[in-house]
Coordinates of C-alpha atoms in Angstrom, one line a residue:
Chain Y
M17 CA 139.6 26.4 29.7
E18 CA 141.1 28.1 32.7
T19 CA 144.2 27.2 34.4
D20 CA 144.3 24.6 37.0
R21 CA 145.9 26.5 40.4
P22 CA 147.2 24.2 43.9
L23 CA 144.1 26.1 45.4
D24 CA 141.9 24.2 43.3
T25 CA 143.5 20.7 44.6
L26 CA 142.6 21.9 48.0
N27 CA 139.6 22.6 47.1
Q28 CA 138.6 19.2 45.9
A29 CA 139.7 17.6 49.0
R30 CA 137.3 19.7 51.4
G31 CA 135.6 17.0 53.3
K32 CA 137.9 14.4 52.1
R33 CA 140.5 12.6 54.9
V34 CA 143.8 14.0 54.4
I35 CA 147.3 13.5 55.1
V36 CA 149.5 16.6 56.4
E37 CA 153.2 16.8 56.8
L38 CA 154.7 19.3 59.2
K39 CA 157.9 20.7 59.4
N40 CA 158.6 19.4 62.6
Q41 CA 158.4 15.9 61.4
K42 CA 154.8 15.1 62.5
Q43 CA 152.1 13.9 60.4
F44 CA 148.6 14.9 61.1
I45 CA 145.7 12.6 59.4
G46 CA 141.7 14.1 59.1
V47 CA 138.9 15.5 57.3
L48 CA 139.8 18.6 55.9
K49 CA 137.2 21.2 57.4
S50 CA 138.6 24.5 55.5
F51 CA 141.8 26.4 54.7
D52 CA 143.0 29.5 53.2
I53 CA 145.7 31.2 51.1
H54 CA 148.3 31.4 53.9
I55 CA 147.6 27.6 53.6
N56 CA 146.2 27.8 57.2
I57 CA 144.1 24.9 57.8
V58 CA 141.3 23.1 59.5
L59 CA 141.0 19.5 60.2
D60 CA 138.3 17.5 61.8
D61 CA 138.7 14.3 63.2
A62 CA 142.1 14.3 63.4
E63 CA 145.1 12.0 64.5
E64 CA 148.6 13.0 65.0
H65 CA 150.8 10.1 63.7
E66 CA 154.8 9.9 64.5
A67 CA 157.4 7.7 62.6
G68 CA 153.9 6.3 61.4
E69 CA 151.9 5.3 64.7
L70 CA 149.1 7.1 65.7
K71 CA 150.1 8.9 68.9
R72 CA 147.2 10.5 69.8
K73 CA 143.4 11.4 68.7
V74 CA 142.7 15.3 68.5
G75 CA 139.5 16.1 67.2
T76 CA 139.0 19.0 65.1
C77 CA 142.5 21.2 65.1
F78 CA 143.8 24.3 63.7
I79 CA 147.0 24.5 61.9
R80 CA 149.1 27.3 61.0
G81 CA 150.2 27.3 57.4
D82 CA 153.8 28.3 57.7
T83 CA 154.4 24.9 59.3
I84 CA 153.4 22.8 56.7
I85 CA 155.2 20.7 54.1
L86 CA 152.8 18.9 52.3
L87 CA 149.4 17.5 52.2
T88 CA 147.9 14.3 50.3
P89 CA 144.5 13.4 50.1
T90 CA 144.2 9.4 51.4
K91 CA 143.5 7.0 49.3
Chain N
M27 CA 126.1 29.0 52.1
E28 CA 129.4 30.4 52.3
T29 CA 132.9 28.4 52.6
D30 CA 133.9 27.5 56.0
R31 CA 137.5 29.3 56.2
P32 CA 139.9 28.5 59.3
L33 CA 139.7 31.7 60.9
D34 CA 135.9 30.5 61.6
T35 CA 137.0 27.8 63.6
L36 CA 139.0 30.0 65.8
N37 CA 136.4 32.5 66.1
Q38 CA 134.1 29.1 67.3
A39 CA 137.0 28.6 69.7
R40 CA 136.6 31.9 71.5
G41 CA 135.7 31.6 75.0
K42 CA 136.6 27.8 75.3
R43 CA 139.5 26.3 76.6
V44 CA 141.9 25.5 73.9
I45 CA 145.7 23.8 73.7
V46 CA 148.0 25.7 71.7
E47 CA 151.5 23.9 70.4
L48 CA 154.2 26.3 69.7
K49 CA 157.4 25.5 67.7
N50 CA 159.8 25.5 70.5
Q51 CA 157.9 22.4 71.9
K52 CA 155.8 24.1 75.0
Q53 CA 151.9 23.8 74.9
F54 CA 149.8 26.1 76.6
I55 CA 146.4 25.6 77.9
G56 CA 143.8 28.4 78.2
V57 CA 140.6 30.2 77.4
L58 CA 140.8 31.9 74.1
K59 CA 140.2 35.1 74.5
S60 CA 141.2 36.5 71.2
F61 CA 142.9 35.9 67.9
D62 CA 144.1 38.1 64.6
I63 CA 144.8 37.4 61.5
H64 CA 148.7 36.9 61.7
I65 CA 147.0 34.4 64.4
N66 CA 148.6 36.3 67.5
I67 CA 145.9 34.8 70.2
V68 CA 145.4 36.1 73.8
L69 CA 144.7 33.0 76.3
D70 CA 143.0 33.6 79.8
D71 CA 144.2 31.3 82.9
A72 CA 146.6 30.0 81.0
E73 CA 148.9 26.8 81.8
E74 CA 151.7 26.1 80.4
H75 CA 152.7 22.6 79.8
E76 CA 156.0 20.4 79.1
A77 CA 156.3 16.7 78.0
G78 CA 152.7 16.5 79.5
E79 CA 153.0 18.0 82.8
L80 CA 152.1 21.7 84.0
K81 CA 155.3 23.7 84.3
R82 CA 153.2 26.8 85.6
K83 CA 150.6 28.7 85.6
V84 CA 150.3 31.9 83.6
G85 CA 147.1 33.9 84.2
T86 CA 146.4 35.8 80.9
C87 CA 149.3 35.9 77.9
F88 CA 149.5 37.0 74.4
I89 CA 151.1 34.5 72.4
R90 CA 153.2 35.6 69.0
G91 CA 151.3 34.1 66.2
D92 CA 154.4 32.9 64.4
T93 CA 155.5 30.5 67.2
I94 CA 152.5 28.5 66.8
I95 CA 152.1 25.2 65.2
L96 CA 148.3 24.5 66.0
L97 CA 145.4 24.9 68.5
T98 CA 143.0 22.5 69.2
P99 CA 139.7 22.6 71.5
T100 CA 140.5 20.7 74.7
K101 CA 137.5 18.2 74.9
Chain H
M26 CA 160.7 39.7 22.3
E27 CA 159.4 40.1 25.6
T28 CA 162.1 38.9 28.7
D29 CA 162.0 35.5 29.6
R30 CA 160.8 34.8 33.2
P31 CA 160.9 31.9 35.7
L32 CA 157.3 31.2 36.1
D33 CA 157.5 30.6 32.3
T34 CA 159.6 27.7 32.7
L35 CA 157.4 26.2 35.5
N36 CA 154.6 26.9 32.7
Q37 CA 156.2 24.7 30.3
A38 CA 156.5 22.1 32.5
R39 CA 153.1 21.6 33.3
G40 CA 151.5 18.3 32.8
K41 CA 155.3 16.7 32.4
R42 CA 157.4 15.1 34.9
V43 CA 159.7 16.9 37.2
I44 CA 162.1 16.5 40.5
V45 CA 161.2 18.9 43.5
E46 CA 163.9 19.0 45.9
L47 CA 162.9 20.4 49.7
K48 CA 164.7 22.0 52.4
N49 CA 164.3 18.9 54.5
Q50 CA 166.1 16.6 51.7
K51 CA 163.3 15.0 50.2
Q52 CA 162.6 14.5 46.9
F53 CA 159.6 14.3 44.8
I54 CA 158.8 13.3 41.8
G55 CA 155.9 13.4 39.8
V56 CA 153.7 15.4 36.9
L57 CA 153.4 19.1 37.4
K58 CA 149.8 19.7 37.8
S59 CA 149.7 23.5 38.9
F60 CA 151.9 26.4 41.0
D61 CA 151.1 29.5 42.0
I62 CA 153.6 33.1 42.3
H63 CA 154.4 31.7 46.1
I64 CA 155.9 28.3 43.8
N65 CA 153.2 26.2 46.1
I66 CA 152.5 23.2 43.5
V67 CA 150.7 20.3 43.0
L68 CA 152.2 17.3 42.0
D69 CA 150.2 14.1 40.5
D70 CA 151.3 10.4 40.0
A71 CA 153.6 11.4 43.0
E72 CA 156.4 9.5 44.3
E73 CA 158.9 10.6 47.3
H74 CA 162.4 9.4 47.4
E75 CA 165.3 10.2 49.8
A76 CA 168.7 9.4 49.1
G77 CA 168.0 8.1 45.8
E78 CA 165.5 5.4 46.6
L79 CA 161.7 5.4 46.6
K80 CA 160.5 5.6 49.8
R81 CA 156.1 5.7 48.7
K82 CA 153.9 6.6 46.3
V83 CA 152.3 9.9 47.3
G84 CA 149.9 9.7 44.7
T85 CA 148.1 13.6 44.1
C86 CA 149.9 16.1 46.5
F87 CA 150.0 19.9 47.5
I88 CA 153.7 21.2 48.4
R89 CA 154.0 24.3 50.3
G90 CA 156.2 26.5 48.4
D91 CA 158.7 27.7 51.2
T92 CA 159.8 24.3 51.6
I93 CA 161.0 23.8 48.1
I94 CA 164.5 24.3 47.2
L95 CA 164.5 23.4 43.9
L96 CA 162.4 22.0 40.7
T97 CA 163.7 20.3 37.6
P98 CA 162.4 18.5 34.6
T99 CA 163.2 15.1 34.4
K100 CA 165.5 13.9 31.3
Chain C
M26 CA 129.9 45.1 71.8
E27 CA 133.1 45.1 69.7
T28 CA 135.3 41.9 69.4
D29 CA 138.2 42.0 71.4
R30 CA 141.5 41.3 69.4
P31 CA 144.9 40.5 70.7
L32 CA 146.2 44.2 70.3
D33 CA 143.6 45.6 72.9
T34 CA 145.4 42.9 75.7
L35 CA 148.5 44.7 74.8
N36 CA 147.4 47.7 75.1
Q37 CA 145.6 47.3 78.8
A38 CA 149.2 45.8 79.9
R39 CA 150.6 49.4 79.4
G40 CA 152.5 50.6 82.3
K41 CA 152.6 47.5 83.8
R42 CA 155.1 45.2 84.4
V43 CA 155.3 42.6 81.8
I44 CA 157.0 39.2 81.1
V45 CA 158.4 39.0 77.6
E46 CA 159.9 35.5 76.3
L47 CA 162.7 35.5 73.5
K48 CA 163.0 32.9 71.4
N49 CA 166.7 32.3 72.3
Q50 CA 165.0 31.4 75.6
K51 CA 165.4 34.5 77.5
Q52 CA 163.3 36.7 79.5
F53 CA 162.7 40.1 80.1
I54 CA 160.9 41.6 82.7
G55 CA 159.7 45.1 82.8
V56 CA 157.2 48.1 82.5
L57 CA 155.7 47.6 78.5
K58 CA 156.1 51.5 77.5
S59 CA 155.1 50.8 74.1
F60 CA 154.3 48.4 71.3
D61 CA 153.4 48.3 67.7
I62 CA 151.4 46.2 65.0
H63 CA 154.5 43.7 64.5
I64 CA 154.9 43.5 68.5
N65 CA 158.1 45.0 68.5
I66 CA 157.8 46.8 72.0
V67 CA 159.5 48.9 74.4
L68 CA 160.2 48.1 78.1
D69 CA 161.1 50.7 81.0
D70 CA 163.2 49.4 84.0
A71 CA 163.6 46.2 82.5
E72 CA 165.8 43.1 83.7
E73 CA 167.2 40.0 82.1
H74 CA 166.5 36.6 83.2
E75 CA 168.0 33.7 82.4
A76 CA 166.9 30.3 83.7
G77 CA 165.0 32.0 86.5
E78 CA 168.1 34.3 87.5
L79 CA 168.2 37.8 87.1
K80 CA 171.5 38.6 84.9
R81 CA 171.1 42.2 84.8
K82 CA 169.7 45.0 84.8
V83 CA 169.2 46.8 81.4
G84 CA 167.0 50.0 82.0
T85 CA 165.0 51.0 79.0
C86 CA 165.1 48.6 75.8
F87 CA 163.6 48.2 72.4
I88 CA 162.7 44.6 71.5
R89 CA 162.1 43.4 67.8
G90 CA 158.8 41.6 67.5
D91 CA 159.6 38.7 65.5
T92 CA 161.9 37.2 68.2
I93 CA 159.1 37.6 70.7
I94 CA 157.5 34.5 71.7
L95 CA 154.9 35.3 74.8
L96 CA 153.9 38.7 76.9
T97 CA 152.6 38.2 80.1
P98 CA 151.6 40.4 82.7
T99 CA 153.5 39.8 86.1
K100 CA 150.8 38.8 89.0
Chain B
M28 CA 172.7 59.3 34.6
E29 CA 170.6 56.2 36.4
T30 CA 171.7 55.2 39.1
D31 CA 172.9 51.5 39.0
R32 CA 170.7 48.6 40.8
P33 CA 171.4 45.0 41.8
L34 CA 169.0 43.8 39.1
D35 CA 170.8 45.4 36.5
T36 CA 173.6 43.3 37.1
L37 CA 171.6 40.2 36.7
N38 CA 170.1 41.4 34.0
Q39 CA 173.7 41.4 31.9
A40 CA 174.1 38.2 33.3
R41 CA 171.6 36.6 31.2
G42 CA 172.7 34.5 28.7
K43 CA 176.2 33.7 31.0
R44 CA 177.7 31.0 33.2
V45 CA 176.9 31.3 36.2
I46 CA 177.6 30.3 40.0
V47 CA 174.8 30.1 42.1
E48 CA 175.5 29.0 46.0
L49 CA 172.5 27.9 48.0
K50 CA 172.1 28.3 51.7
N51 CA 172.3 24.6 52.1
Q52 CA 176.0 24.7 51.2
K53 CA 175.4 23.5 47.7
Q54 CA 176.4 25.3 44.6
F55 CA 174.8 25.3 40.7
I56 CA 176.8 26.5 37.9
G57 CA 174.6 27.2 34.7
V58 CA 173.2 29.8 32.1
L59 CA 171.5 32.6 34.0
K60 CA 168.2 32.4 31.4
S61 CA 165.5 33.7 33.5
F62 CA 165.4 35.9 37.1
D63 CA 162.2 37.5 38.8
I64 CA 162.4 40.1 41.9
H65 CA 162.2 37.7 44.3
I66 CA 165.5 36.5 42.6
N67 CA 163.7 32.9 41.7
I68 CA 166.2 31.8 38.8
V69 CA 166.1 29.4 36.3
L70 CA 169.6 27.9 35.0
D71 CA 169.8 25.7 31.6
D72 CA 172.7 23.6 31.4
A73 CA 173.3 23.2 35.2
E74 CA 175.4 21.0 37.0
E75 CA 175.1 20.7 40.6
H76 CA 178.6 21.1 42.5
E77 CA 179.4 20.2 46.3
A78 CA 182.8 21.2 48.1
G79 CA 184.4 21.8 44.4
E80 CA 183.0 18.3 42.8
L81 CA 180.6 18.0 40.1
K82 CA 177.6 15.7 41.8
R83 CA 175.4 15.9 38.7
K84 CA 174.1 17.1 35.3
V85 CA 170.6 19.2 36.3
G86 CA 170.0 20.3 32.9
T87 CA 167.3 23.2 33.5
C88 CA 166.3 24.0 36.9
F89 CA 164.1 26.3 38.8
I90 CA 165.9 27.4 41.8
R91 CA 163.3 29.2 44.5
G92 CA 165.1 32.8 45.4
D93 CA 165.1 32.5 49.1
T94 CA 167.3 29.3 49.3
I95 CA 169.7 31.5 47.6
I96 CA 172.9 33.0 48.9
L97 CA 175.1 34.8 45.9
L98 CA 175.4 34.5 42.3
T99 CA 178.6 35.5 40.5
P100 CA 179.4 35.1 36.8
T101 CA 182.3 32.7 36.0
K102 CA 185.1 34.1 34.5
Chain T
M29 CA 148.9 63.1 74.2
E30 CA 149.5 61.2 71.4
T31 CA 150.2 57.6 72.4
D32 CA 154.0 56.3 72.2
R33 CA 155.3 53.9 69.6
P34 CA 158.7 51.9 69.5
L35 CA 159.9 53.7 67.2
D36 CA 159.7 56.8 69.1
T37 CA 162.3 55.1 71.9
L38 CA 164.4 54.5 69.3
N39 CA 164.3 58.0 67.5
Q40 CA 165.5 59.4 71.4
A41 CA 168.5 57.1 71.1
R42 CA 169.6 58.8 67.8
G43 CA 173.2 60.7 68.5
K44 CA 173.4 58.1 72.0
R45 CA 175.4 55.1 72.7
V46 CA 173.2 51.7 72.0
I47 CA 174.0 48.3 72.4
V48 CA 172.6 46.2 70.1
E49 CA 172.8 42.4 70.7
L50 CA 172.2 40.4 67.3
K51 CA 170.6 37.2 66.4
N52 CA 174.1 35.3 66.6
Q53 CA 175.0 36.2 69.8
K54 CA 177.4 39.4 68.8
Q55 CA 176.9 42.7 70.5
F56 CA 177.6 45.9 68.7
I57 CA 178.3 49.5 70.4
G58 CA 178.0 52.3 69.2
V59 CA 176.0 56.0 68.2
L60 CA 172.8 55.4 66.9
K61 CA 173.2 57.1 63.5
S62 CA 170.0 56.1 62.1
F63 CA 167.4 53.6 61.6
D64 CA 163.8 52.7 59.5
I65 CA 160.8 50.9 60.1
H66 CA 162.6 47.2 59.3
I67 CA 164.6 48.4 62.3
N68 CA 167.5 48.6 60.0
I69 CA 170.0 50.7 61.7
V70 CA 173.7 52.4 61.1
L71 CA 176.1 52.9 64.1
D72 CA 179.0 55.1 63.8
D73 CA 181.8 54.7 66.1
A74 CA 181.1 51.0 66.6
E75 CA 182.5 48.4 68.7
E76 CA 181.9 44.6 68.1
H77 CA 181.8 42.7 71.5
E78 CA 181.6 39.1 72.3
A79 CA 180.6 37.4 75.6
G80 CA 181.7 40.7 77.0
E81 CA 184.9 41.7 75.8
L82 CA 185.9 43.7 73.1
K83 CA 186.6 42.0 69.8
R84 CA 187.2 45.1 67.4
K85 CA 186.5 48.7 66.4
V86 CA 183.9 48.8 63.5
G87 CA 183.7 52.6 62.6
T88 CA 180.3 53.1 61.1
C89 CA 178.3 49.5 60.4
F90 CA 175.3 49.3 58.4
I91 CA 173.1 46.4 60.8
R92 CA 170.1 44.6 59.1
G93 CA 166.9 45.1 61.1
D94 CA 165.8 41.1 60.7
T95 CA 169.5 40.4 62.6
I96 CA 168.6 42.5 65.8
I97 CA 167.1 41.4 68.8
L98 CA 167.1 44.4 71.4
L99 CA 168.6 48.0 71.2
T100 CA 169.3 49.1 74.9
P101 CA 170.6 52.8 75.3
T102 CA 173.4 53.0 77.5
K103 CA 174.0 54.0 81.0
Chain E
M9 CA 167.2 69.1 57.9
E10 CA 166.0 65.8 56.8
T11 CA 166.7 63.0 59.4
D12 CA 169.6 60.6 58.4
R13 CA 168.3 56.8 56.9
P14 CA 170.3 53.2 56.7
L15 CA 170.0 53.4 53.1
D16 CA 171.7 56.9 52.9
T17 CA 174.9 55.3 54.7
L18 CA 174.9 52.9 51.8
N19 CA 174.1 55.4 49.2
Q20 CA 177.6 57.3 50.4
A21 CA 179.6 53.3 50.3
R22 CA 179.2 53.0 47.0
G23 CA 182.0 53.0 44.7
K24 CA 183.7 52.1 48.1
R25 CA 185.3 48.7 49.7
V26 CA 182.9 47.7 52.4
I27 CA 182.9 44.2 54.0
V28 CA 179.7 42.1 54.2
E29 CA 179.4 39.9 56.9
L30 CA 176.8 36.9 56.3
K31 CA 174.4 34.6 58.3
N32 CA 176.7 31.6 57.2
Q33 CA 179.7 33.0 59.0
K34 CA 181.7 34.4 55.3
Q35 CA 182.4 37.7 54.9
F36 CA 183.0 39.5 51.3
I37 CA 184.9 42.3 50.7
G38 CA 184.9 44.6 47.5
V39 CA 183.5 47.9 45.9
L40 CA 180.0 48.4 46.5
K41 CA 178.1 48.8 43.5
S42 CA 174.8 48.7 44.0
F43 CA 171.7 47.8 46.7
D44 CA 168.2 48.0 46.8
I45 CA 165.7 48.3 49.3
H46 CA 165.8 44.6 50.1
I47 CA 169.7 45.2 51.0
N48 CA 170.2 42.9 48.4
I49 CA 173.8 44.1 46.8
V50 CA 176.6 43.9 44.2
L51 CA 180.3 44.0 44.9
D52 CA 182.7 44.5 42.4
D53 CA 186.2 42.9 42.9
A54 CA 185.2 41.1 45.7
E55 CA 186.6 38.4 47.7
E56 CA 185.9 36.0 50.2
H57 CA 187.3 35.9 53.7
E58 CA 186.6 33.2 56.0
A59 CA 188.3 33.3 59.5
G60 CA 190.1 36.3 58.7
E61 CA 191.9 34.6 55.5
L62 CA 190.9 35.1 52.3
K63 CA 189.7 31.9 50.7
R64 CA 188.8 33.2 47.1
K65 CA 188.5 36.1 44.6
V66 CA 184.8 35.9 43.4
G67 CA 184.9 39.4 41.1
T68 CA 181.6 40.7 40.8
C69 CA 178.6 39.2 43.2
F70 CA 175.0 39.8 43.9
I71 CA 174.3 38.7 47.4
R72 CA 170.7 38.1 48.4
G73 CA 169.6 40.7 51.4
D74 CA 168.3 38.4 53.2
T75 CA 171.9 36.6 53.8
I76 CA 173.3 39.9 55.3
I77 CA 173.9 40.7 58.7
L78 CA 176.3 43.7 58.5
L79 CA 178.0 46.2 56.3
T80 CA 180.9 48.0 56.8
P81 CA 183.1 50.4 55.2
T82 CA 186.6 49.2 55.6
K83 CA 189.4 52.1 57.0

């Protein structure tokens, strides 16, 4: 059995709704379309949330990996 | 079918109007002319916005990748 | 005898409950599912704690390595 | 036709007057003499501006790439 | 005679009690179990100190190298 | 004719008096003795200035490249 | 004649007393025992100074290169 790696978890989240938290305290929720080894990611159908409130709908968005703290699938 | 990557999304945005948000809270809106793997980008016909207001027109501008938080196509 | 390396310690913590402290003062407690050489990690069954209090349950979460200060197994 | 890259835009700006904005809020205006892949640049006949006012003339100056936010040709 | 290198000093400190100071002002004191070229380290039997006071015992802990300012053997 | 590069300008400044501005707002003025591709530099006969005033003479000093904003030859 | 490089200056300072200034405003004075290309250094017989005052004697200490601003030989 191969050892599991963190990018495997991102791979399984493709096409699913995820929450992405950024270093600037903002949160983006959208469908994970793609990612790369720098953890640059693209979300489809994304929304920006701040302090738990929807701030705006941003559609497709590219987020630079070095601004990301964490990513979690939504339930 | 090849797996989609984040830079593919940037590639599809070439020649289209995009919003670029920087770590210093500024926003640049312009036509995506080019980008590279560091996410250095060049915008044509760019405008700087801050807190939703147009601050100035900057024409063509080169933005260093490590200052970028996210990039979204405009609707 | 081979010299012990830091990633060996992470490897031994796989499948066990760990505390992860981030640069933004937050703490995540969960089961270490995977990690890589950048110290990107995935926790299962994770909880976010702040100032010693449970803030929320986040399930599976991917944490980018450069936001991590330290990781300790729970007792 | 080859795809355009951000450094091509810098290359076309060689010998022309450019505005360089730094992370420390300062602005340098001068003739772009040279640049490299780290976006280290050298300006000739450079002036430092802050909040729209000329602060001093600095002649030739080498600016380290990682301090740069953006670069725009002057009109 | 070979020239001495910084990692040689860390190597000699293996198995001994060391003080590790972090960029976030915290101090960890423990037995140096392992380190790598990124200065990621693992301490055994570690304690967290802040402003000279013991804050808590953390047992084994992995500290990411880029958060470390300095490391000194205890006397 | 070869294209000019930023390090060529530093090379021409060897042995000449330069002003080096750091990210921590300090300024060092001295004779540029050497530099490398990380823009680590060594100044001879250096002085530290802050807010336009001489603070102290530091003789020879090695400055780590990642703390440097810019370098200009004195007139 | 070979061109002088910054690390040559550090090499000549081996075994001599140097002042090391860190990004966190602290100063360490000690005998330069070793350094590497990341400017990680080890000082022997080191003292921590802050605002010109001796704060404590730290004996041998390993300082991570990315926390260093500058290094000067003492007179």
